[in-house]
XYZ file of C-alpha atoms in Angstrom:
731
model
C 18.850 26.313 -54.508
C 17.494 24.458 -51.661
C 18.590 25.349 -48.410
C 21.677 23.856 -46.700
C 20.227 23.777 -43.008
C 16.794 22.725 -41.909
C 14.849 22.099 -38.910
C 13.237 18.522 -38.791
C 9.834 20.385 -39.406
C 11.270 21.578 -42.736
C 10.584 25.367 -42.321
C 14.505 26.131 -42.213
C 13.925 28.106 -39.166
C 16.767 28.416 -36.358
C 15.988 25.475 -34.038
C 16.411 26.018 -30.124
C 16.673 21.917 -29.668
C 19.669 19.843 -29.488
C 21.435 19.635 -32.856
C 20.412 16.671 -35.151
C 23.190 13.721 -35.187
C 23.218 14.576 -39.151
C 24.528 17.838 -39.828
C 25.488 19.179 -43.267
C 29.551 19.111 -43.633
C 31.624 22.391 -43.748
C 33.368 23.157 -46.924
C 35.159 26.402 -46.050
C 38.799 25.149 -45.636
C 38.498 22.856 -48.395
C 40.293 22.405 -51.602
C 38.492 21.795 -54.767
C 39.539 20.660 -58.026
C 36.845 20.232 -60.661
C 36.286 19.222 -64.254
C 32.765 18.657 -64.304
C 31.244 16.291 -63.616
C 34.127 15.282 -61.790
C 35.937 16.742 -58.824
C 38.102 16.693 -55.798
C 37.537 17.772 -52.468
C 40.244 17.575 -49.677
C 41.811 19.297 -46.937
C 44.284 22.339 -47.501
C 47.127 19.738 -47.020
C 45.885 17.927 -49.819
C 44.639 15.128 -47.663
C 41.175 13.300 -48.689
C 39.675 11.668 -45.792
C 36.586 12.931 -43.451
C 33.498 14.831 -43.999
C 32.601 15.914 -47.480
C 36.125 14.829 -49.030
C 36.677 12.394 -51.528
C 36.618 12.127 -55.525
C 33.350 12.246 -57.204
C 31.944 11.609 -60.491
C 28.493 12.118 -61.518
C 26.944 12.645 -58.040
C 28.747 9.729 -56.664
C 31.948 9.605 -54.558
C 34.350 7.033 -55.632
C 36.854 7.810 -53.327
C 36.071 8.947 -49.742
C 40.139 8.557 -48.680
C 43.305 9.316 -50.407
C 46.095 9.904 -47.949
C 49.998 9.937 -48.153
C 51.960 9.438 -45.217
C 55.937 9.139 -44.824
C 55.819 6.743 -41.584
C 58.051 7.166 -38.635
C 58.807 10.832 -39.211
C 56.374 13.745 -38.483
C 54.948 14.993 -41.628
C 54.595 18.828 -41.734
C 52.451 20.559 -44.526
C 53.756 23.972 -45.404
C 51.610 24.887 -48.515
C 48.739 23.989 -50.507
C 45.678 25.138 -52.663
C 44.275 25.249 -56.317
C 46.959 26.484 -59.070
C 43.819 26.382 -61.444
C 40.510 25.374 -61.415
C 41.426 21.706 -62.299
C 44.778 21.589 -60.455
C 46.418 21.878 -57.152
C 49.600 21.194 -55.484
C 50.641 20.645 -51.854
C 53.784 20.507 -49.949
C 54.874 18.820 -47.084
C 58.318 18.819 -45.138
C 59.155 15.202 -43.744
C 61.047 16.449 -40.876
C 64.104 14.990 -39.470
C 65.633 13.254 -42.571
C 68.905 14.339 -43.894
C 68.670 17.670 -41.807
C 72.129 19.000 -40.461
C 70.846 22.504 -39.427
C 66.972 23.963 -38.777
C 66.427 23.894 -42.472
C 64.024 21.399 -43.666
C 65.796 18.729 -46.456
C 63.289 16.353 -47.510
C 59.871 17.381 -48.871
C 56.825 15.436 -50.166
C 55.122 17.025 -53.234
C 51.679 16.337 -54.171
C 50.262 17.666 -57.657
C 46.807 17.260 -58.492
C 44.861 16.976 -61.470
C 41.094 16.032 -62.135
C 39.531 15.287 -65.563
C 36.099 14.070 -66.326
C 36.205 10.467 -64.666
C 39.738 10.854 -63.555
C 41.879 11.966 -60.693
C 45.682 11.992 -61.235
C 48.350 12.604 -58.685
C 52.184 12.866 -58.918
C 53.816 12.246 -55.578
C 57.428 13.647 -55.621
C 60.071 12.926 -52.783
C 62.598 15.634 -52.876
C 66.082 15.259 -50.778
C 67.892 18.457 -50.933
C 69.884 17.207 -47.885
C 73.592 16.523 -47.737
C 73.196 12.970 -46.720
C 70.789 9.956 -47.748
C 67.322 9.683 -46.664
C 65.144 6.630 -46.371
C 61.428 6.963 -46.445
C 58.313 4.363 -46.186
C 55.531 6.126 -47.971
C 52.222 4.705 -47.701
C 48.996 5.831 -49.565
C 46.112 4.711 -47.986
C 42.658 4.691 -50.221
C 38.950 3.848 -49.270
C 35.767 4.011 -50.940
C 32.019 4.368 -49.987
C 30.640 4.744 -53.510
C 28.141 7.032 -51.466
C 25.759 9.265 -53.224
C 26.139 13.028 -52.980
C 22.900 13.450 -51.406
C 24.111 11.117 -48.623
C 27.330 13.188 -48.344
C 25.537 16.698 -48.218
C 23.094 15.188 -45.431
C 26.082 14.198 -43.201
C 24.347 10.939 -43.281
C 26.636 7.989 -42.508
C 27.757 5.710 -45.294
C 28.924 2.139 -45.402
C 32.475 1.809 -46.844
C 33.249 -0.653 -49.650
C 35.873 -3.126 -49.004
C 38.593 -3.227 -51.847
C 39.909 -5.694 -53.824
C 43.151 -6.057 -55.575
C 43.952 -5.613 -58.984
C 47.103 -5.606 -61.104
C 49.135 -4.007 -58.526
C 46.201 -1.765 -57.338
C 42.997 -1.271 -55.823
C 39.378 -1.741 -57.075
C 35.899 -0.848 -55.579
C 32.778 -1.503 -57.429
C 28.882 -2.072 -56.851
C 26.015 -2.649 -59.759
C 26.637 0.595 -61.034
C 30.128 2.244 -60.371
C 33.736 0.866 -60.668
C 36.632 2.673 -59.243
C 40.285 2.011 -59.906
C 43.307 3.223 -58.159
C 46.641 2.212 -60.108
C 50.278 3.531 -59.573
C 53.137 3.979 -61.714
C 55.931 2.758 -60.865
C 54.045 -0.307 -58.985
C 54.093 -0.393 -55.364
C 56.675 -2.782 -53.674
C 53.294 -3.767 -51.371
C 49.616 -3.634 -51.849
C 47.616 -4.372 -49.000
C 43.961 -4.986 -48.758
C 42.859 -5.662 -45.022
C 39.182 -4.820 -44.401
C 40.143 -5.030 -40.646
C 42.530 -2.209 -40.924
C 41.100 1.408 -40.311
C 41.280 3.719 -42.730
C 42.823 6.393 -40.192
C 41.134 8.796 -37.834
C 38.417 10.417 -38.939
C 37.155 13.661 -37.186
C 33.688 13.653 -38.460
C 33.279 10.004 -37.716
C 32.150 8.799 -40.882
C 33.167 6.581 -43.497
C 36.681 6.934 -42.861
C 36.519 3.890 -40.254
C 35.793 1.542 -42.994
C 38.000 -1.142 -44.693
C 41.081 0.743 -46.634
C 43.833 -0.561 -48.834
C 47.269 0.626 -48.808
C 50.073 1.072 -51.714
C 53.523 1.094 -50.049
C 56.760 2.353 -51.195
C 60.131 2.094 -49.574
C 62.125 4.987 -51.270
C 66.045 5.436 -50.940
C 67.363 8.719 -51.979
C 70.902 9.922 -52.085
C 71.676 13.308 -51.192
C 70.115 15.571 -54.039
C 67.946 12.666 -55.468
C 64.239 12.691 -56.062
C 61.582 10.038 -56.723
C 58.044 10.420 -58.297
C 55.255 7.862 -58.607
C 51.945 8.795 -60.110
C 48.560 7.741 -58.765
C 45.563 7.090 -60.971
C 41.991 6.633 -60.025
C 39.353 6.145 -62.799
C 35.722 5.849 -62.495
C 33.391 3.810 -64.722
C 29.935 4.496 -64.353
C 27.489 2.161 -65.790
C 24.362 4.240 -65.193
C 26.053 7.414 -66.221
C 26.008 11.196 -65.284
C 22.967 12.999 -66.231
C 25.260 15.133 -68.270
C 28.068 14.665 -70.508
C 31.978 16.571 -69.783
C 32.424 19.266 -72.318
C 35.204 18.808 -74.594
C 38.462 20.616 -73.658
C 38.037 22.704 -76.787
C 34.704 23.935 -75.399
C 36.263 24.750 -71.875
C 39.178 26.532 -73.596
C 36.838 28.605 -75.480
C 34.605 29.814 -73.075
C 36.675 32.990 -71.931
C 39.404 32.525 -74.815
C 41.564 35.616 -74.961
C 39.262 37.234 -72.182
C 41.681 39.314 -70.038
C 41.462 42.357 -67.956
C 44.338 45.174 -66.923
C 43.096 47.770 -64.555
C 44.451 50.066 -61.990
C 42.619 47.688 -59.331
C 44.595 44.420 -59.014
C 41.738 42.832 -56.932
C 39.485 43.386 -59.940
C 41.846 41.834 -62.255
C 42.288 38.528 -60.276
C 38.879 37.965 -59.609
C 38.241 38.379 -63.220
C 41.088 35.812 -64.060
C 40.108 33.371 -61.464
C 36.360 33.379 -62.498
C 37.527 32.636 -66.397
C 39.226 29.771 -65.212
C 36.745 28.275 -62.697
C 34.067 28.878 -65.334
C 35.772 26.508 -67.765
C 35.657 23.715 -64.878
C 31.953 23.891 -64.383
C 31.172 23.411 -68.123
C 28.760 20.401 -69.132
C 27.321 19.218 -72.264
C 24.031 17.981 -73.262
C 24.178 14.198 -74.325
C 21.254 15.055 -76.890
C 24.012 17.305 -78.477
C 27.399 17.487 -77.191
C 27.988 21.081 -78.985
C 25.692 22.462 -76.741
C 27.148 23.335 -73.266
C 25.821 25.243 -70.157
C 27.290 26.006 -66.801
C 26.906 23.448 -63.945
C 25.764 25.725 -60.829
C 28.404 25.179 -58.479
C 30.756 22.315 -56.788
C 30.265 20.188 -54.947
C 26.507 20.082 -54.158
C 25.076 21.448 -57.452
C 27.143 20.010 -60.332
C 24.283 19.766 -62.578
C 22.080 21.834 -64.533
C 19.871 24.354 -62.554
C 17.566 26.367 -65.005
C 17.544 29.670 -63.221
C 21.323 29.585 -62.007
C 22.675 28.531 -65.726
C 20.278 31.283 -67.329
C 21.688 33.980 -64.745
C 25.487 32.944 -65.468
C 24.909 32.938 -69.353
C 23.314 36.240 -69.443
C 26.271 37.673 -67.364
C 28.940 36.232 -69.687
C 27.179 37.827 -72.899
C 30.190 40.001 -73.400
C 32.301 37.066 -73.740
C 30.138 35.473 -76.415
C 26.909 34.019 -77.301
C 27.699 30.241 -77.496
C 27.356 29.311 -73.942
C 23.881 31.321 -74.012
C 22.939 29.455 -77.031
C 23.967 26.056 -75.764
C 21.966 26.906 -72.505
C 18.818 28.024 -74.229
C 18.577 24.817 -76.330
C 19.647 22.351 -73.573
C 16.926 23.722 -71.623
C 14.389 23.846 -74.737
C 14.803 20.239 -75.106
C 13.523 19.881 -71.567
C 10.694 22.415 -71.619
C 7.606 21.501 -69.959
C 4.996 19.806 -72.524
C 2.450 18.273 -70.176
C 0.676 18.700 -66.537
C 2.415 16.611 -64.240
C 1.941 17.314 -60.346
C 4.523 14.906 -59.372
C 7.432 16.945 -60.924
C 5.578 20.216 -61.315
C 5.909 19.940 -65.126
C 3.729 22.177 -66.956
C 3.349 23.159 -70.856
C 6.112 25.828 -71.526
C 8.073 25.746 -68.391
C 11.686 25.634 -67.729
C 12.812 23.064 -65.633
C 14.384 23.733 -62.005
C 17.086 20.959 -62.003
C 18.112 17.535 -63.207
C 19.848 14.569 -61.648
C 20.951 11.401 -62.333
C 18.825 10.210 -59.361
C 16.299 12.008 -57.178
C 17.382 13.609 -53.987
C 15.621 12.772 -50.368
C 16.956 15.663 -48.707
C 14.631 15.314 -45.722
C 11.692 13.589 -44.591
C 9.621 16.560 -45.834
C 11.715 17.412 -49.126
C 12.065 15.013 -51.815
C 12.819 15.659 -55.324
C 12.423 13.821 -58.554
C 15.407 13.321 -61.187
C 13.808 15.958 -63.350
C 12.285 18.620 -61.330
C 10.226 21.712 -62.458
C 9.507 23.619 -59.110
C 10.655 27.224 -59.958
C 8.723 30.127 -60.743
C 11.547 32.181 -62.524
C 13.380 30.048 -64.834
C 10.631 30.263 -67.477
C 10.972 34.398 -68.004
C 14.504 34.399 -67.555
C 14.893 31.555 -70.804
C 12.918 34.369 -72.669
C 15.495 37.223 -71.509
C 18.157 35.280 -72.407
C 17.121 34.407 -75.630
C 16.272 38.355 -76.140
C 19.785 39.471 -74.801
C 21.754 36.701 -76.783
C 20.141 38.414 -79.829
C 21.283 41.702 -78.938
C 24.706 40.429 -78.112
C 25.005 38.757 -81.917
C 23.652 35.294 -81.657
C 22.774 34.343 -85.019
C 19.407 35.134 -86.501
C 19.031 31.422 -87.497
C 19.654 30.009 -84.083
C 17.191 33.121 -82.530
C 14.550 32.236 -84.895
C 14.534 28.237 -84.175
C 14.198 28.911 -80.807
C 11.022 31.208 -81.077
C 8.399 28.609 -80.611
C 10.172 27.906 -76.926
C 9.641 31.562 -76.515
C 6.146 31.648 -77.233
C 5.423 28.298 -75.001
C 7.119 30.366 -72.347
C 5.426 33.432 -72.466
C 2.091 31.413 -72.680
C 3.254 29.659 -69.539
C 3.717 32.897 -67.582
C -0.205 33.801 -68.394
C -1.715 30.526 -68.306
C 0.137 28.668 -65.779
C 2.745 30.931 -63.866
C -0.452 33.283 -62.856
C -2.569 30.343 -61.153
C -5.302 32.280 -59.664
C -5.583 35.067 -62.173
C -4.805 38.077 -60.350
C -2.418 39.092 -62.626
C 0.927 38.256 -60.832
C 3.225 35.401 -61.205
C 3.361 33.100 -58.110
C 4.292 29.707 -56.795
C 3.069 27.423 -54.479
C 4.204 23.349 -53.822
C 1.439 21.143 -54.881
C 3.554 18.144 -54.302
C 4.113 18.000 -50.580
C 7.356 17.412 -50.555
C 8.922 19.658 -53.007
C 10.513 23.345 -52.585
C 8.432 25.606 -50.259
C 9.553 28.524 -51.856
C 10.377 28.339 -55.480
C 12.126 31.780 -56.298
C 16.047 31.993 -56.157
C 15.808 32.336 -52.299
C 14.358 28.822 -51.937
C 14.951 28.100 -48.514
C 12.125 27.720 -46.101
C 12.373 30.752 -44.157
C 13.304 33.129 -47.024
C 10.510 34.819 -47.324
C 8.760 36.569 -44.304
C 7.472 39.919 -42.969
C 9.423 42.299 -41.433
C 8.276 41.496 -37.989
C 10.312 37.576 -38.832
C 6.579 35.955 -39.514
C 7.078 33.487 -42.557
C 5.096 33.634 -45.565
C 1.982 31.323 -46.477
C 1.811 29.938 -50.061
C 1.299 30.959 -52.817
C 3.593 33.553 -53.174
C 4.264 36.353 -55.775
C 7.846 37.619 -55.328
C 8.785 41.139 -56.252
C 11.863 40.232 -58.705
C 9.844 37.370 -60.627
C 7.363 40.081 -61.656
C 10.180 41.993 -62.761
C 11.607 38.867 -64.767
C 8.178 38.634 -66.461
C 7.976 42.090 -67.079
C 11.411 42.233 -69.039
C 10.240 38.817 -70.626
C 7.189 40.056 -72.226
C 8.635 43.479 -73.424
C 11.860 41.400 -74.606
C 9.576 38.934 -76.164
C 7.469 41.299 -77.847
C 10.824 42.797 -79.494
C 11.532 39.148 -80.787
C 8.083 38.408 -82.334
C 8.099 41.929 -84.152
C 11.827 41.879 -85.433
C 10.926 38.074 -86.616
C 7.626 39.158 -88.035
C 5.454 36.887 -85.906
C 2.500 37.939 -84.303
C 1.523 38.741 -80.899
C 4.131 41.909 -80.227
C 1.588 44.248 -79.407
C -0.618 41.721 -76.943
C 2.627 40.750 -74.853
C 3.644 44.950 -74.621
C 0.237 45.549 -73.161
C 0.482 42.491 -70.750
C 3.767 44.104 -69.879
C 2.039 47.667 -69.083
C -0.750 45.995 -67.135
C 1.839 44.205 -64.722
C 3.528 47.489 -64.004
C 0.581 49.105 -63.042
C -0.563 46.358 -60.986
C 2.864 46.377 -59.367
C 2.808 49.675 -58.528
C -0.590 49.473 -56.895
C 0.005 46.581 -54.927
C 3.813 45.816 -53.986
C 5.067 49.449 -52.623
C 4.934 49.569 -48.937
C 6.503 52.363 -46.461
C 8.571 52.427 -43.335
C 10.073 55.267 -41.192
C 12.897 55.191 -44.055
C 10.005 55.920 -46.780
C 8.758 53.677 -49.510
C 10.007 50.457 -51.116
C 8.785 47.203 -52.785
C 8.039 44.377 -50.472
C 9.471 41.105 -51.061
C 6.480 39.476 -51.871
C 2.795 39.143 -51.777
C 1.442 36.659 -49.597
C -1.497 34.017 -49.755
C -3.828 36.790 -48.327
C -2.364 39.095 -51.422
C -1.147 41.449 -48.831
C 2.460 42.629 -49.091
C 5.148 40.658 -47.303
C 7.009 43.770 -45.881
C 10.536 42.560 -45.363
C 13.313 44.886 -46.681
C 15.389 42.457 -48.692
C 18.090 42.576 -51.667
C 15.140 41.194 -54.129
C 14.173 44.728 -54.742
C 17.792 45.328 -56.808
C 16.849 42.970 -59.491
C 13.838 45.147 -60.201
C 16.079 47.838 -61.419
C 16.852 48.054 -65.334
C 14.030 45.758 -66.125
C 11.516 48.547 -67.159
C 9.263 47.556 -64.300
C 10.080 50.912 -62.416
C 10.097 54.572 -63.292
C 12.381 57.017 -62.424
C 11.476 58.123 -58.702
C 10.750 54.694 -58.132
C 14.256 53.502 -59.002
C 15.805 56.412 -57.209
C 14.076 54.836 -53.905
C 15.121 51.548 -54.674
C 18.705 52.723 -55.478
C 18.902 54.945 -52.043
C 17.612 51.615 -49.987
C 20.175 49.573 -51.509
C 22.965 52.226 -50.600
C 21.657 52.229 -47.059
C 24.011 50.347 -43.888
C 21.366 48.015 -43.398
C 21.536 46.341 -46.751
C 25.067 47.410 -48.090
C 27.421 45.554 -45.776
C 30.495 47.002 -47.379
C 31.520 43.671 -48.936
C 28.011 43.555 -50.991
C 24.148 43.340 -50.243
C 22.675 41.487 -47.612
C 19.840 39.558 -48.345
C 17.911 40.504 -45.584
C 18.320 44.206 -43.942
C 20.035 44.079 -40.573
C 18.037 44.430 -37.717
C 15.188 42.898 -39.551
C 12.923 40.387 -37.792
C 14.881 36.872 -38.379
C 17.956 38.523 -39.775
C 21.131 36.153 -39.357
C 24.415 37.229 -40.984
C 24.946 33.466 -41.549
C 21.297 32.629 -42.347
C 21.252 31.195 -46.057
C 19.022 33.708 -47.147
C 18.132 35.827 -44.374
C 21.587 38.129 -43.617
C 24.345 36.669 -45.902
C 26.176 38.521 -49.110
C 25.395 36.452 -52.459
C 27.614 37.605 -55.221
C 25.552 37.361 -58.103
C 22.720 38.737 -56.208
C 24.779 42.166 -55.551
C 26.153 41.749 -59.260
C 22.542 41.934 -60.782
C 21.895 44.924 -58.476
C 25.047 46.584 -59.793
C 23.948 45.993 -63.410
C 20.492 47.402 -62.884
C 21.861 50.445 -60.942
C 24.298 51.237 -63.779
C 21.452 50.729 -66.430
C 19.019 52.981 -64.310
C 21.821 55.812 -63.952
C 22.479 55.466 -59.971
C 26.337 55.403 -60.513
C 27.262 56.244 -56.832
C 25.392 53.333 -55.546
C 26.370 50.617 -58.308
C 29.984 51.693 -57.701
C 29.840 51.148 -53.859
C 28.403 47.692 -54.488
C 30.778 46.734 -56.990
C 33.967 47.773 -55.072
C 32.462 45.637 -52.063
C 32.400 42.676 -54.213
C 36.179 43.291 -55.430
C 36.906 43.897 -51.575
C 35.255 40.251 -51.003
C 37.011 38.675 -53.839
C 40.630 39.690 -52.537
C 39.549 37.909 -49.049
C 38.865 34.456 -50.965
C 41.867 34.880 -53.481
C 39.883 35.699 -56.470
C 37.251 32.599 -55.997
C 34.348 34.175 -54.662
C 31.983 31.611 -53.161
C 28.363 30.789 -53.352
C 27.546 33.259 -50.535
C 29.412 34.469 -47.381
C 28.556 36.201 -44.135
C 26.964 39.392 -43.871
C 28.736 40.706 -40.787
C 30.144 43.639 -42.902
C 33.007 45.890 -42.825
C 31.742 47.897 -39.687
C 32.591 44.600 -37.979
C 35.232 42.637 -40.158
C 38.245 43.426 -41.867
C 37.125 40.458 -44.367
C 34.441 38.405 -44.838
C 33.595 35.552 -42.757
C 32.801 32.378 -45.019
C 29.530 30.527 -44.887
C 30.629 27.371 -43.881
C 28.788 25.016 -46.622
C 28.941 27.217 -49.478
C 30.003 26.188 -52.996
C 32.847 27.178 -54.524
C 33.321 27.944 -57.282
C 29.804 28.692 -58.280
C 28.980 29.383 -61.679
C 26.802 32.923 -61.083
C 29.690 34.253 -58.408
C 32.164 33.590 -60.949
C 30.176 35.155 -63.908
C 29.550 37.996 -61.518
C 33.028 39.391 -62.231
C 32.120 39.826 -66.130
C 28.500 41.329 -64.900
C 30.496 43.842 -63.102
C 32.944 44.598 -65.618
C 30.092 45.171 -68.120
C 28.625 47.728 -65.719
C 31.837 49.440 -65.109
C 32.220 49.886 -69.023
C 28.646 50.758 -69.434
C 28.402 48.470 -72.328
C 25.077 48.299 -74.216
C 24.923 45.855 -77.388
C 22.646 46.228 -80.371
C 24.258 43.642 -82.626
C 20.745 43.418 -85.081
C 21.106 47.360 -85.280
C 25.162 47.203 -85.917
C 25.666 49.349 -82.776
C 27.270 49.260 -79.131
C 27.490 51.903 -76.611
C 30.289 52.157 -73.938
C 29.772 54.578 -71.203
C 32.078 53.916 -68.474
C 30.604 55.830 -65.768
C 31.695 53.375 -62.965
C 35.550 53.212 -64.166
C 37.026 56.131 -61.972
C 38.416 53.631 -59.438
C 39.720 51.119 -62.124
C 41.339 53.230 -64.774
C 43.411 53.375 -66.887
C 41.690 50.052 -67.531
C 42.041 47.685 -70.903
C 39.681 44.902 -71.320
C 40.502 42.222 -74.311
C 38.604 39.065 -75.617
C 35.190 40.996 -75.763
C 32.398 39.969 -78.394
C 29.892 41.206 -80.220
C 28.641 38.181 -82.168
C 31.547 36.747 -84.343
C 33.664 39.991 -83.659
C 36.418 40.221 -81.156
C 36.736 43.684 -79.652
C 38.640 45.524 -76.886
C 38.152 48.422 -74.634
C 40.550 50.800 -73.440
C 39.623 53.492 -71.130
C 42.552 56.251 -70.387
C 43.312 57.794 -67.174
C 41.248 60.684 -68.051
C 38.161 58.626 -68.554
C 37.747 58.344 -72.276
C 36.921 55.114 -73.999
C 38.708 53.626 -76.911
C 37.180 50.691 -78.931
C 39.080 48.685 -81.285
C 38.003 45.747 -83.126
C 34.773 46.658 -84.631
C 35.492 48.198 -87.571
C 31.998 47.579 -88.796
C 29.685 48.484 -85.955
C 28.596 52.098 -85.060
C 30.236 52.793 -81.502
C 29.258 55.145 -79.161
C 32.012 55.836 -76.743
C 31.301 58.300 -74.198
C 33.723 59.840 -71.766
C 33.804 63.079 -70.052
C 35.204 64.919 -72.737
C 33.607 62.854 -75.744
C 29.812 62.242 -74.645
C 28.142 61.079 -77.685
C 31.059 61.227 -79.759
C 31.042 58.187 -81.716
C 34.359 56.325 -82.245
C 35.383 53.250 -83.777
C 38.742 51.646 -85.127
C-alpha cells in the first residue's frame, strides 16, 4: 500500500525541515469496530471526536463526533475496547452521584455495534447506590461528510450544519444522508450552528456546528435507564463494493478453532478469525463472490495483492474465499492498454475506490488503478493453490483463460524491456513510484541508503513469477490445455537468470539483493524480501540455506518478527514504514517458506516472535509495528498510523498454523500431508474446522509429537511424527 508519511517532494525520505501542517492522524490508541464497508473509530473511552475518529461508510465519514457526557459531575472512564470485530463496550463512572463511601455508585455503559451502513449504541445509566441520583445526559453529534482521503491526509474539513428531523438529527449533501435517532426520544433536541462541538485537540472538524440530544434522568436506588442511539447512512453514489451477507461472514472461518499449549497462539488465531469476517466485502456484479478488504480504516476496499495473499493464507479454512477473490479480480482483469490507469491486457489491478485519491501534489490515483507488478503472478498462484486445496475442477477450469492472460502479461508487459525479469516504472507521473508490496517511496535502496531509480525488478516478484509459471503449467497440463512445457521452460530460464544477476555478497556472505535498478545492477540492501523467495522453487538447497541463515540473524530477526530492512543498513529506521518496521504478513510468508524448504529452526523462531508480538496487541496484530526488537523492548511499540485489523496480518495466524502443522494439500490426487516439525512448543495441539475441499477435518498433535487426522476417510493422509514418519494415518 502507499506510504503513510511522505515529504513534500514525494520521496518518502525523512525531512529535516519543519513538519508540515497536514499530518496523518495516529491510530495506535484508537478503538475500531468494523463491518465492511462501515466502521467506527473512537477513543479508548468510546468518545468519537477528533483526528481520525468517526463513523464511516464507503470511504466517507458520516459522523465526525459522537460524545456522551453526564454534565456537572466528573466523568471517569474505567474500561473500554472491542469485544468482537463488530462490537465494543465502554464503562464510565459518574463520580459523586449516590456515593456514601469511596466506592463508585453510578456508571454509564456504552455498548456499540457496527453493521453495514449503521452504527447502533445502547446507553445505560446504572445506579448501584443507596440513594436516588439525578443525571443530565447530553449526546453531542457532528458531521463533516469528509472523504477518507481528507481524513487520512490530516487536511481540515468543513463541518456540515445539522437539521432536526423526527426527534433526531440529519446531515446531508448531494451524495450522502446521515440520520441520528434515539429511542426513547430525548426531552430536548438542539441544533445550534453557533455551538462548538467541544474541545478538539487536533484542531479539525470538532469546532464546527454540532447537534445535541438531551436527557434528564431520575434514578432511584438500584434502578437503571437505557436509551438506544441509531445512526444510518444513505449513500446515493454507493460504495465501490457491497457488504457481505451475514451468512458469508459467519462461514468464513466457521468452526475453526485451535487449542494448544500456547495460549498466545490460540488467542491470536481466534481473534484473527473474528476480525477477518468483519473485513469481508462482496462483488456487486455477483454478491456470492466475496473477498477481504485490505484493512481498516485506510484500506477498506479491494486491493489485488493484499486480497490474494490473505486468501492464499486462508486456504486451510476453505476455498470459497479464494474462489470469490479470483473471480472478483478476473472480472476486472486488464483488457486494454491505458496509460492513465496503468491497465494492460491480462494485468490484475492494484486497488479500487469509489473515488480517486489525491494523496499529495505528486501522488494521485484513479478510482481503478493497476499500478502493481506482483498481483498478476499472485493471482495465478492462488488459482493453483486453491485447486490443490479442493476448489472444484469446474470452477478452476472456468478461470483458466484468465490464468493464460495473466501468464502472457508476465512475458509481454511485465517484462517491459525484454531482459527476462518482471519490472515496474510509473509511467503516469503521479502514481506509485514503487509497485511491489513495499510501495513507499523510500522502500527500495542500496545498502548505503541511496534510493532506487526506476525501472526496478524486485527479487520477490521474480519468485512470484517463477511460482506462477510452474503452477500455471501444472494447471494447463491437468486440464489438457497447451503451453505447460513452455511455461516450465520459462521458469527454468528465470531461475538461471536470477542466480546470475541477483546474488551479492557482504562480510557475512552471499545473499539475494532486494532488486535490480535502472542500470540492471543489484540494489544490495539486506531486506526481508528475500524471505519470499523460499519455497517458491526459485532457489536451490544451498541458496535456501543462505537465505535462512540471513533471516535468522539479529539484524533481521527482531524477536517479534522480521524487520523489513536490516538493522544498521543505510536509511534504517525502526519506525520507517518499509525500512525497519515489522509486518506480520511478511514474517508469516517467510515462516511458510522456511518450513517448506526444511529450515525449521529459523521458521520456529520467527513464528514464536509473531506469537509474542500478538500478545502485546491483545491478539489483533496490526498492519505493522516498530522494529526495535526484544533487545530493547519487552513489547513491540506500535506504528502509530497502522491499520488494525489488517487482512493479511490477521490471516497470518492461519499461515503460521499451517507451517506449524506442516500441512500440504493435494486434493486432485486425494492426498494430505501433515508433518508438524514446528509444533514442539505448541503441543499438545488440536486444530478443528480445517477443510480440504468440502471435507472438514481436524488435526491433533499429542504431547509426544505424533499427529492424528480425523474427518478424511477417503483421503490418503500421511501423518509423520517423530515415531511415525512416513506412516499413513487416516480415520
